[in-house]
XYZ file of N, CA, C and O in Angstrom:
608
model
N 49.903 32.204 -17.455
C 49.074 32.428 -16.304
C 49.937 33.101 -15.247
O 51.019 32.714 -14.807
N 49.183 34.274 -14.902
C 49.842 34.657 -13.797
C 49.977 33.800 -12.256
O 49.173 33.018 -11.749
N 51.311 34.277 -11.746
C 51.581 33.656 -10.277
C 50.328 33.508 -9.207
O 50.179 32.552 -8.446
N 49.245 34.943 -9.336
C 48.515 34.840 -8.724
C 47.104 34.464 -8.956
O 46.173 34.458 -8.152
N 47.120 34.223 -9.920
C 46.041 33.313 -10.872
C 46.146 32.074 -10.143
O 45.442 31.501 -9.311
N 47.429 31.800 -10.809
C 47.675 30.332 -10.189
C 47.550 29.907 -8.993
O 47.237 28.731 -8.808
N 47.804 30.922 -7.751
C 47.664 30.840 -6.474
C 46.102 31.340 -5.858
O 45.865 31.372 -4.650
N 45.341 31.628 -6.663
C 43.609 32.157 -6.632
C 43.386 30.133 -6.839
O 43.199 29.214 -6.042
N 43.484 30.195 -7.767
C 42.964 28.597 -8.478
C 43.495 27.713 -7.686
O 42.747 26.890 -7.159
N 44.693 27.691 -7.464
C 44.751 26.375 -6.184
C 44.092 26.665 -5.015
O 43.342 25.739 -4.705
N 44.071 27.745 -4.108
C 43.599 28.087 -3.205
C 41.931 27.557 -3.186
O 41.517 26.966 -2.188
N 40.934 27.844 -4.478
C 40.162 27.631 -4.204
C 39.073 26.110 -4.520
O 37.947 25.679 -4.271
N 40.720 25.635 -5.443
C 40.198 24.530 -5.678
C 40.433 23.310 -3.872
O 39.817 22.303 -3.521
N 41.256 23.866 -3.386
C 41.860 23.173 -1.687
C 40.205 23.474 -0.969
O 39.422 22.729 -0.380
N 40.174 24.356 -1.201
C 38.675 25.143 -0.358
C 37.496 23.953 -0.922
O 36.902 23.309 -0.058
N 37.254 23.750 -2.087
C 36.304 22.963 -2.746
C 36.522 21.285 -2.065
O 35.615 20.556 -1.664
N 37.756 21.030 -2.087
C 38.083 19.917 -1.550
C 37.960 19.480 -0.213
O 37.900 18.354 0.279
N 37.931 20.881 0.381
C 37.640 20.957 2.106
C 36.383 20.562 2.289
O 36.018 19.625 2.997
N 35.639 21.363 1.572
C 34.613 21.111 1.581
C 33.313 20.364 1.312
O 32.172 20.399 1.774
N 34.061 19.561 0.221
C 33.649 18.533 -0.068
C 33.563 17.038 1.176
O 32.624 16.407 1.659
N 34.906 16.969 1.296
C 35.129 16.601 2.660
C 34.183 16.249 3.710
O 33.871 15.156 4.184
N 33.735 17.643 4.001
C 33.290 17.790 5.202
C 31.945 17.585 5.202
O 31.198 17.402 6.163
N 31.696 17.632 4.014
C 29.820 16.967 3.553
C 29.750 15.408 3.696
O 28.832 14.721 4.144
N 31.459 14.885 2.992
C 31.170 13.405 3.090
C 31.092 13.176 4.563
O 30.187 12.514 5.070
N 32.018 13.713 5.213
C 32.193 13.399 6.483
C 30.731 13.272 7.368
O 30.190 12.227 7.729
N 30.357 14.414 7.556
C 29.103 14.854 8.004
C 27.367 13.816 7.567
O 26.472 13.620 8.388
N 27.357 13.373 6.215
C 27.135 12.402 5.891
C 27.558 10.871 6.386
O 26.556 10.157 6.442
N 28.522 10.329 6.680
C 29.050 9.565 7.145
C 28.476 9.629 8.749
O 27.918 8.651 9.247
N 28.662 10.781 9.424
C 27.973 10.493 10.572
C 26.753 10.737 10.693
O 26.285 10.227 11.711
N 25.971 11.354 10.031
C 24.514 10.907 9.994
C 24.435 9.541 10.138
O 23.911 8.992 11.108
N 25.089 8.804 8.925
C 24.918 7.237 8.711
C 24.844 6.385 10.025
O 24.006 5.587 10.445
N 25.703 6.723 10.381
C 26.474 5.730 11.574
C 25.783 6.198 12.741
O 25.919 5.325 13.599
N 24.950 7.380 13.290
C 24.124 7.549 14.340
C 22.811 6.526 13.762
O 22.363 5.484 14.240
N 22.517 7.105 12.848
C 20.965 6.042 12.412
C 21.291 4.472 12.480
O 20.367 3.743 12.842
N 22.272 4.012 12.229
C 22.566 2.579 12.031
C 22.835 2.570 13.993
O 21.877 1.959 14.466
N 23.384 2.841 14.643
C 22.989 2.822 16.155
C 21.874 2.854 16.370
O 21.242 1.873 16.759
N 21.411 3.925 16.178
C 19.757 3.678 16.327
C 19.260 2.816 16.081
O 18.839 1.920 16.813
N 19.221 2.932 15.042
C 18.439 1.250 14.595
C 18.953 -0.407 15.046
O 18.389 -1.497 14.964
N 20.066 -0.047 15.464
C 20.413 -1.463 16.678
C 19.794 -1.111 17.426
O 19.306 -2.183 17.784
N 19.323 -0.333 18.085
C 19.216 -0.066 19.802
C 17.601 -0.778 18.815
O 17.441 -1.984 18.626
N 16.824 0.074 18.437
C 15.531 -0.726 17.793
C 15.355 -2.001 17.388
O 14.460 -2.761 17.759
N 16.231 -2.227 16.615
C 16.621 -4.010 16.313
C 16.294 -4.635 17.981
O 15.210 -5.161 18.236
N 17.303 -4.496 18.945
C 17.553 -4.977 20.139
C 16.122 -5.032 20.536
O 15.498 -6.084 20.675
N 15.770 -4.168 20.663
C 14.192 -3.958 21.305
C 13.156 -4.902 20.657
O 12.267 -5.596 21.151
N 13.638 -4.662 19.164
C 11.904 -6.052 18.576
C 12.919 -6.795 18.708
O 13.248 -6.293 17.633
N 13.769 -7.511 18.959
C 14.271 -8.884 19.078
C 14.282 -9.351 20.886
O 14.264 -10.582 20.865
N 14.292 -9.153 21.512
C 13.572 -9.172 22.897
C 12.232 -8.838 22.954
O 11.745 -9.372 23.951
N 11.380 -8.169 22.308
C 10.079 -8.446 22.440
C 9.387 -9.277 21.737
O 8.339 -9.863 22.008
N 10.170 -9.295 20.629
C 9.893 -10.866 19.923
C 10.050 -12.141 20.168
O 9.396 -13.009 19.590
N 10.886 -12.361 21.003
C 11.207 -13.554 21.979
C 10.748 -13.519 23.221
O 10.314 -14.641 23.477
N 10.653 -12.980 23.901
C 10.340 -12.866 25.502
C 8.994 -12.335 25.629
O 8.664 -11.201 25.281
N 8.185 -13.265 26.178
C 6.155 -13.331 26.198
C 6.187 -12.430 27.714
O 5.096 -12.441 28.286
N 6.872 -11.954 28.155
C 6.489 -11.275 29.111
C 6.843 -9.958 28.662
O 5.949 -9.212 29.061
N 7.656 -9.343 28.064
C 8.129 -8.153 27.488
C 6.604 -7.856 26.291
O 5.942 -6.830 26.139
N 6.496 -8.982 25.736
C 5.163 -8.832 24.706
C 3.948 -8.480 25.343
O 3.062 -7.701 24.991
N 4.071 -9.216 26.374
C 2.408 -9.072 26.959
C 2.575 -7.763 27.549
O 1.549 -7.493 28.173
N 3.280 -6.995 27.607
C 3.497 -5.677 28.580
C 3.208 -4.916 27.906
O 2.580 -3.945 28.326
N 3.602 -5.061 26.367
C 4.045 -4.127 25.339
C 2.859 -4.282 23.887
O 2.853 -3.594 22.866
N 1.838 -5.544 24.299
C 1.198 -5.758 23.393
C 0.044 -4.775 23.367
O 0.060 -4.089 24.389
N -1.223 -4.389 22.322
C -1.955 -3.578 22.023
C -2.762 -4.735 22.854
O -2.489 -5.933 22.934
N -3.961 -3.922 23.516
C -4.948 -4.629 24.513
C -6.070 -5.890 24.223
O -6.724 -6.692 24.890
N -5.804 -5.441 22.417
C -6.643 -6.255 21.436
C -5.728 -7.244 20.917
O -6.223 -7.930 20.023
N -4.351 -7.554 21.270
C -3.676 -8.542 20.847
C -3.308 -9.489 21.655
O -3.117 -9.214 22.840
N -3.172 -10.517 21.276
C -3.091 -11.671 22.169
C -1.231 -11.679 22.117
O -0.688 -11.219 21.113
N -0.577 -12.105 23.001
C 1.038 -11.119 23.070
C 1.939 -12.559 22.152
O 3.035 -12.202 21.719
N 1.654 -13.705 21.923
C 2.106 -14.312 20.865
C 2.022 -13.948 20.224
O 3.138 -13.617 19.825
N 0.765 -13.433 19.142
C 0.235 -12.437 17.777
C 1.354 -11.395 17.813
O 2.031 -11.065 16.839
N 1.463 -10.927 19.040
C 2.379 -9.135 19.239
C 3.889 -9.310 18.689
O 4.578 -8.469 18.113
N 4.279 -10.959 19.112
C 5.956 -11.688 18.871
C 6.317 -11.777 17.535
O 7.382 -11.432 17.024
N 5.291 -12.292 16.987
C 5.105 -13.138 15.309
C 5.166 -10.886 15.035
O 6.303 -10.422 15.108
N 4.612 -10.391 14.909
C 4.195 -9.119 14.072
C 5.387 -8.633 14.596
O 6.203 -8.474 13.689
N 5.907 -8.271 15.912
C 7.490 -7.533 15.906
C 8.761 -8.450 15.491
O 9.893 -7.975 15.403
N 8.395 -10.100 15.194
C 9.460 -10.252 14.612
C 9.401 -10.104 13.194
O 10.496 -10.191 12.638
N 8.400 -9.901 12.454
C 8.044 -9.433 11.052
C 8.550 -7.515 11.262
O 9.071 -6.838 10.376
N 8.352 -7.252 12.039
C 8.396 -5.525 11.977
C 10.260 -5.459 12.096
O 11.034 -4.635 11.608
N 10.576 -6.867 13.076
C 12.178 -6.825 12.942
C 13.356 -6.772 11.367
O 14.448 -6.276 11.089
N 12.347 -7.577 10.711
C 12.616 -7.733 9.229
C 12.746 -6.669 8.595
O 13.766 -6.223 8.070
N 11.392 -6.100 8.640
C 10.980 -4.555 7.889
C 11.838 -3.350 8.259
O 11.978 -2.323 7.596
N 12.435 -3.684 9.540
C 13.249 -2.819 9.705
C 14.758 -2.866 9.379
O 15.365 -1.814 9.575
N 15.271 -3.638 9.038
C 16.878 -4.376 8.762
C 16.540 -3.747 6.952
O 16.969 -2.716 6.434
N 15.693 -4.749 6.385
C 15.209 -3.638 4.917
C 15.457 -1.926 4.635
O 16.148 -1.209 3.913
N 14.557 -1.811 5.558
C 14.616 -0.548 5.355
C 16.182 0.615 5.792
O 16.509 1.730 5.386
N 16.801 -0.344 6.775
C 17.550 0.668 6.868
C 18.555 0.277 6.131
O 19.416 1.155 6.082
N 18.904 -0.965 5.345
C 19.569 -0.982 4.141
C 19.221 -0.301 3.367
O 20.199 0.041 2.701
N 18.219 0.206 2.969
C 17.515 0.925 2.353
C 17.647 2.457 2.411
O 17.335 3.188 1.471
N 17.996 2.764 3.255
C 18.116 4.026 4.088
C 19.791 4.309 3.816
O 20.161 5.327 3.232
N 20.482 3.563 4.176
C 21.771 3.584 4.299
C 22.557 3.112 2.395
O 23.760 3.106 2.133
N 21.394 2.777 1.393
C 22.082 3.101 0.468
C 22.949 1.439 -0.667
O 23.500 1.256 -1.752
N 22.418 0.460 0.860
C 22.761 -0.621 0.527
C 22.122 -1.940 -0.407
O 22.640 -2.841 -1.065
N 20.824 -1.567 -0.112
C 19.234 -1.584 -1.219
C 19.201 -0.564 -1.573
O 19.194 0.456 -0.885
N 19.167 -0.681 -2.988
C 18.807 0.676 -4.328
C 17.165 0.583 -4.272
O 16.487 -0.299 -3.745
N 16.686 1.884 -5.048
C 15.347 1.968 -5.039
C 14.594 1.067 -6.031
O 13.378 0.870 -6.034
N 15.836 0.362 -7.178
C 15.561 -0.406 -8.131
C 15.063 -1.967 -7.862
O 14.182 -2.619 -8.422
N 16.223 -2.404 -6.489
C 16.059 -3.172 -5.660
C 15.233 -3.859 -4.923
O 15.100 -5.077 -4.811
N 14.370 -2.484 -4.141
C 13.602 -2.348 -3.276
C 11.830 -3.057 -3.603
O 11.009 -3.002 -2.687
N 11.593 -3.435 -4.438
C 10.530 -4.235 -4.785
C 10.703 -5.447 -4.526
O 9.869 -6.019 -3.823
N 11.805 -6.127 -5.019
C 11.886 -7.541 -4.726
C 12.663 -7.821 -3.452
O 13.047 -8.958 -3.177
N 12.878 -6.808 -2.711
C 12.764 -7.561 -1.381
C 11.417 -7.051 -0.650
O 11.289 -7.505 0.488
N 10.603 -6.370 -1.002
C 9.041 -6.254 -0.537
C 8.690 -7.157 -0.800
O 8.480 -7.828 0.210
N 8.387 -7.829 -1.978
C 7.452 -9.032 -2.525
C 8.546 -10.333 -1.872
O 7.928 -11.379 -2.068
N 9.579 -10.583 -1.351
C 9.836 -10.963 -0.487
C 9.205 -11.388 0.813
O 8.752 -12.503 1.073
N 9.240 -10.481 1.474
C 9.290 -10.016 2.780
C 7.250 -10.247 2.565
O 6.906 -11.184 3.285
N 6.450 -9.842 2.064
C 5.294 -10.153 1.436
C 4.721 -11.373 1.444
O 3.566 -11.584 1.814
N 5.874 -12.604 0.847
C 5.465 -14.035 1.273
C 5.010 -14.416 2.468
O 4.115 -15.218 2.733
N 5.717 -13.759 3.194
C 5.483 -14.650 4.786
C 4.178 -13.618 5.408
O 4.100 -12.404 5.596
N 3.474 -14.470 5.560
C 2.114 -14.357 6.506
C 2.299 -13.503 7.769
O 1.699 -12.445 7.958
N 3.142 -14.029 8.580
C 4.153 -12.904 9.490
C 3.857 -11.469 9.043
O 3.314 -10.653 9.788
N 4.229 -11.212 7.828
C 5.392 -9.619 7.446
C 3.621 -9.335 6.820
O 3.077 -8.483 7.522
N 3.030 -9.677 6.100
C 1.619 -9.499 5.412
C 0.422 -8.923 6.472
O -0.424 -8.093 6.140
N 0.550 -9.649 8.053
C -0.458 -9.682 9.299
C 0.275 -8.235 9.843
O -0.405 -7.257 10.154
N 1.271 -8.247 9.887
C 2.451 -7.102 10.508
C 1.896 -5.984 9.845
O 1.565 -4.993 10.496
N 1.770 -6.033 8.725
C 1.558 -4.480 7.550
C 0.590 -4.010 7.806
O 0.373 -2.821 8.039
N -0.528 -5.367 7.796
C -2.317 -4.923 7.698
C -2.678 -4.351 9.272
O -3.634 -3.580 9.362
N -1.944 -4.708 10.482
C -2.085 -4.306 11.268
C -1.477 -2.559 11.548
O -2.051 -1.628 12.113
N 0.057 -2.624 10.818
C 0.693 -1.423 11.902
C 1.580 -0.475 10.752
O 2.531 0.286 10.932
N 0.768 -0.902 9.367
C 1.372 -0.164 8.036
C 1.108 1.602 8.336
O 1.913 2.508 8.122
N -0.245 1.699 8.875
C -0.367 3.340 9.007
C 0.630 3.338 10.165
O 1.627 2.926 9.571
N 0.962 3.504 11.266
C 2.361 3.663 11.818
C 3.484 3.828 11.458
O 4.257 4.620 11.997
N 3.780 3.042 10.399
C 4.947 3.366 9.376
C 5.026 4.513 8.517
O 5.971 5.291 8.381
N 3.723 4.510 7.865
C 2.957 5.949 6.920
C 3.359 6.913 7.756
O 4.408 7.418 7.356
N 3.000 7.328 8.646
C 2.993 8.332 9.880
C 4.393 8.882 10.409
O 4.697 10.047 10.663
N 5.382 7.391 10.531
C 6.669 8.287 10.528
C 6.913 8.691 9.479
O 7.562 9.735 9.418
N 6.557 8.131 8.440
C 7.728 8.514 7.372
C 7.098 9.546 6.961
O 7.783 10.296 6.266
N 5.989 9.872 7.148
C 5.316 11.486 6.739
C 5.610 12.370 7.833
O 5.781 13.510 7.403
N 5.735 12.288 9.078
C 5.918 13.160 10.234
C 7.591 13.279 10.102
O 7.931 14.337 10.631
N 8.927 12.426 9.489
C 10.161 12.588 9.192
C 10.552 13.529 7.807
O 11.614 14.087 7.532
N 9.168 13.471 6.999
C 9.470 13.722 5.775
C 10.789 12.920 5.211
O 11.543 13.745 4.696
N 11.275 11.704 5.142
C 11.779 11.088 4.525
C 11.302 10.445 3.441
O 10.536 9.482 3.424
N 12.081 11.362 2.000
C 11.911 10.245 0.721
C 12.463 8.551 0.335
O 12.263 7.706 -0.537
N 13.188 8.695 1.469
C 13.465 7.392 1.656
C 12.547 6.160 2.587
O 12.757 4.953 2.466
N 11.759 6.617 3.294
C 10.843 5.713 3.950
C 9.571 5.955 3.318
O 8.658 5.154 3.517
N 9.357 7.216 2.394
C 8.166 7.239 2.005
C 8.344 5.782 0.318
O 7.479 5.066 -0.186
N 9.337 5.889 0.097
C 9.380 4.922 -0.994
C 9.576 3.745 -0.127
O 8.845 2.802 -0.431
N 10.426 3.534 0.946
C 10.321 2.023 1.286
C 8.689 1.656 1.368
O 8.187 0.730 0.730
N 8.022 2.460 2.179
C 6.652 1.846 2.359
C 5.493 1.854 1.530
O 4.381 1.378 1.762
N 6.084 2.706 0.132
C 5.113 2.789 -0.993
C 5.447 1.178 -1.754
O 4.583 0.477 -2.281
N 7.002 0.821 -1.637
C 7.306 -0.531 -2.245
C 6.450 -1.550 -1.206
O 5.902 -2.481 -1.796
N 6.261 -1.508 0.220
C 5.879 -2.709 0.756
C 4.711 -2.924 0.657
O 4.233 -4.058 0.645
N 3.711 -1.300 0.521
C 2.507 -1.593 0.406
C 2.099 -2.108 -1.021
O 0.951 -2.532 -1.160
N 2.913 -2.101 -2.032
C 2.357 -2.799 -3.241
C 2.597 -3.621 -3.307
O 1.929 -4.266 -4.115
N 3.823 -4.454 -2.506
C 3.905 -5.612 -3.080
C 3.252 -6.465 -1.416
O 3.667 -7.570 -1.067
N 2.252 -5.692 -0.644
C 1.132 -6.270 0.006
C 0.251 -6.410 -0.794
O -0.183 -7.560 -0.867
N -0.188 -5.689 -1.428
C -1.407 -5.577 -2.097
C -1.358 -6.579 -3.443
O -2.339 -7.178 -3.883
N -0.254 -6.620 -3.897
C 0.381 -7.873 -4.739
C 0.244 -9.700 -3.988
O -0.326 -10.746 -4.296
N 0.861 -9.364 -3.238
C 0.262 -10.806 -2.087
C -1.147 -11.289 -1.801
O -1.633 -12.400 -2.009
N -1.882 -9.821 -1.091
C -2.979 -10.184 -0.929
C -3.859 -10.705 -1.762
O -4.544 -11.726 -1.818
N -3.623 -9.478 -2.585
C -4.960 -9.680 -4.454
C -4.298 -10.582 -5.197
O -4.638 -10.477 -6.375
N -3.107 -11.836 -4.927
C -2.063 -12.541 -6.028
C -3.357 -13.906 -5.912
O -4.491 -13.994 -5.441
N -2.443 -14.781 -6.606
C -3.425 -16.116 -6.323
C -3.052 -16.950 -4.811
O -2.133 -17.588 -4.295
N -4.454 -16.458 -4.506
C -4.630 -17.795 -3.265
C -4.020 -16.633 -2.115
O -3.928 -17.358 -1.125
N -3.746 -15.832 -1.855
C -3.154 -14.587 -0.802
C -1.710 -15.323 -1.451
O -2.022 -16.512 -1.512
N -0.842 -15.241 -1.763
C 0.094 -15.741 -1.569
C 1.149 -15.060 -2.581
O 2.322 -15.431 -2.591
């Protein structure tokens, strides 16, 4: 092999490596802005889930703002899921049995039937294949709860 063979081929294998790099990297901070985000969101349903004056402010006009606490601390759940989910930490293989999970509780079941198209809506207005499967898993294994024996 020539000298400059050899110096073509390392050169562009360094370049491949750069670049590789810089995808993980770049990836990596995607990650870590969304996982902020989603604290700052966490923070938010966990103070409106606790605090009846933040609820009643924040509740739909047709909800009574206890109902609003119980459904954002179920929406608090759905969201910790999902962004494990998001972030790679729940596989898509995974992702059923913590729906049919999360499904048991009456909470997370009242939460869906109420504010599931909201969820539909981002994850179609984000185009994320990743929220479009989280919420294709929660809605079946709602519909698994509901239609199971006894709702349950």
């Amino acid at each position: 092999m020539k000298v400059t063979t050899a110096v073509l081929l390392t050169s562009v294998s360094i370049v491949g490596v750069g670049a590789a790099r810089v995808s993980q990297e770049a990836r990596h901070q995607r990650q870590r802005n969304e996982a902020i985000l989603a604290r700052n969101q966490l923070d938010w349903l966990a103070q409106v889930s606790t605090d009846r004056e933040t609820a009643a402010t924040w509740a739909p006009a047709d909800m009574e703002p206890t109902a609003y606490q119980e459904a954002m601390g179920a929406n608090r759940l759905l969201c910790m899921i999902s962004l494990r989910h998001r972030l790679g930490v729940i596989s898509d293989k995974q992702l059923p049995h913590f729906a049919q999970y999360l499904m048991r509780s009456p909470a997370c079941r009242a939460y869906w039937k109420r504010f599931s198209t909201v969820r539909e809506e981002e994850a179609t207005n984000d185009g994320s294949a990743k929220g479009a499967a989280f919420n294709a898993a929660m809605k079946r294994a709602y519909t698994d709860a509901v239609d199971g024996p006894a709702g349950h």
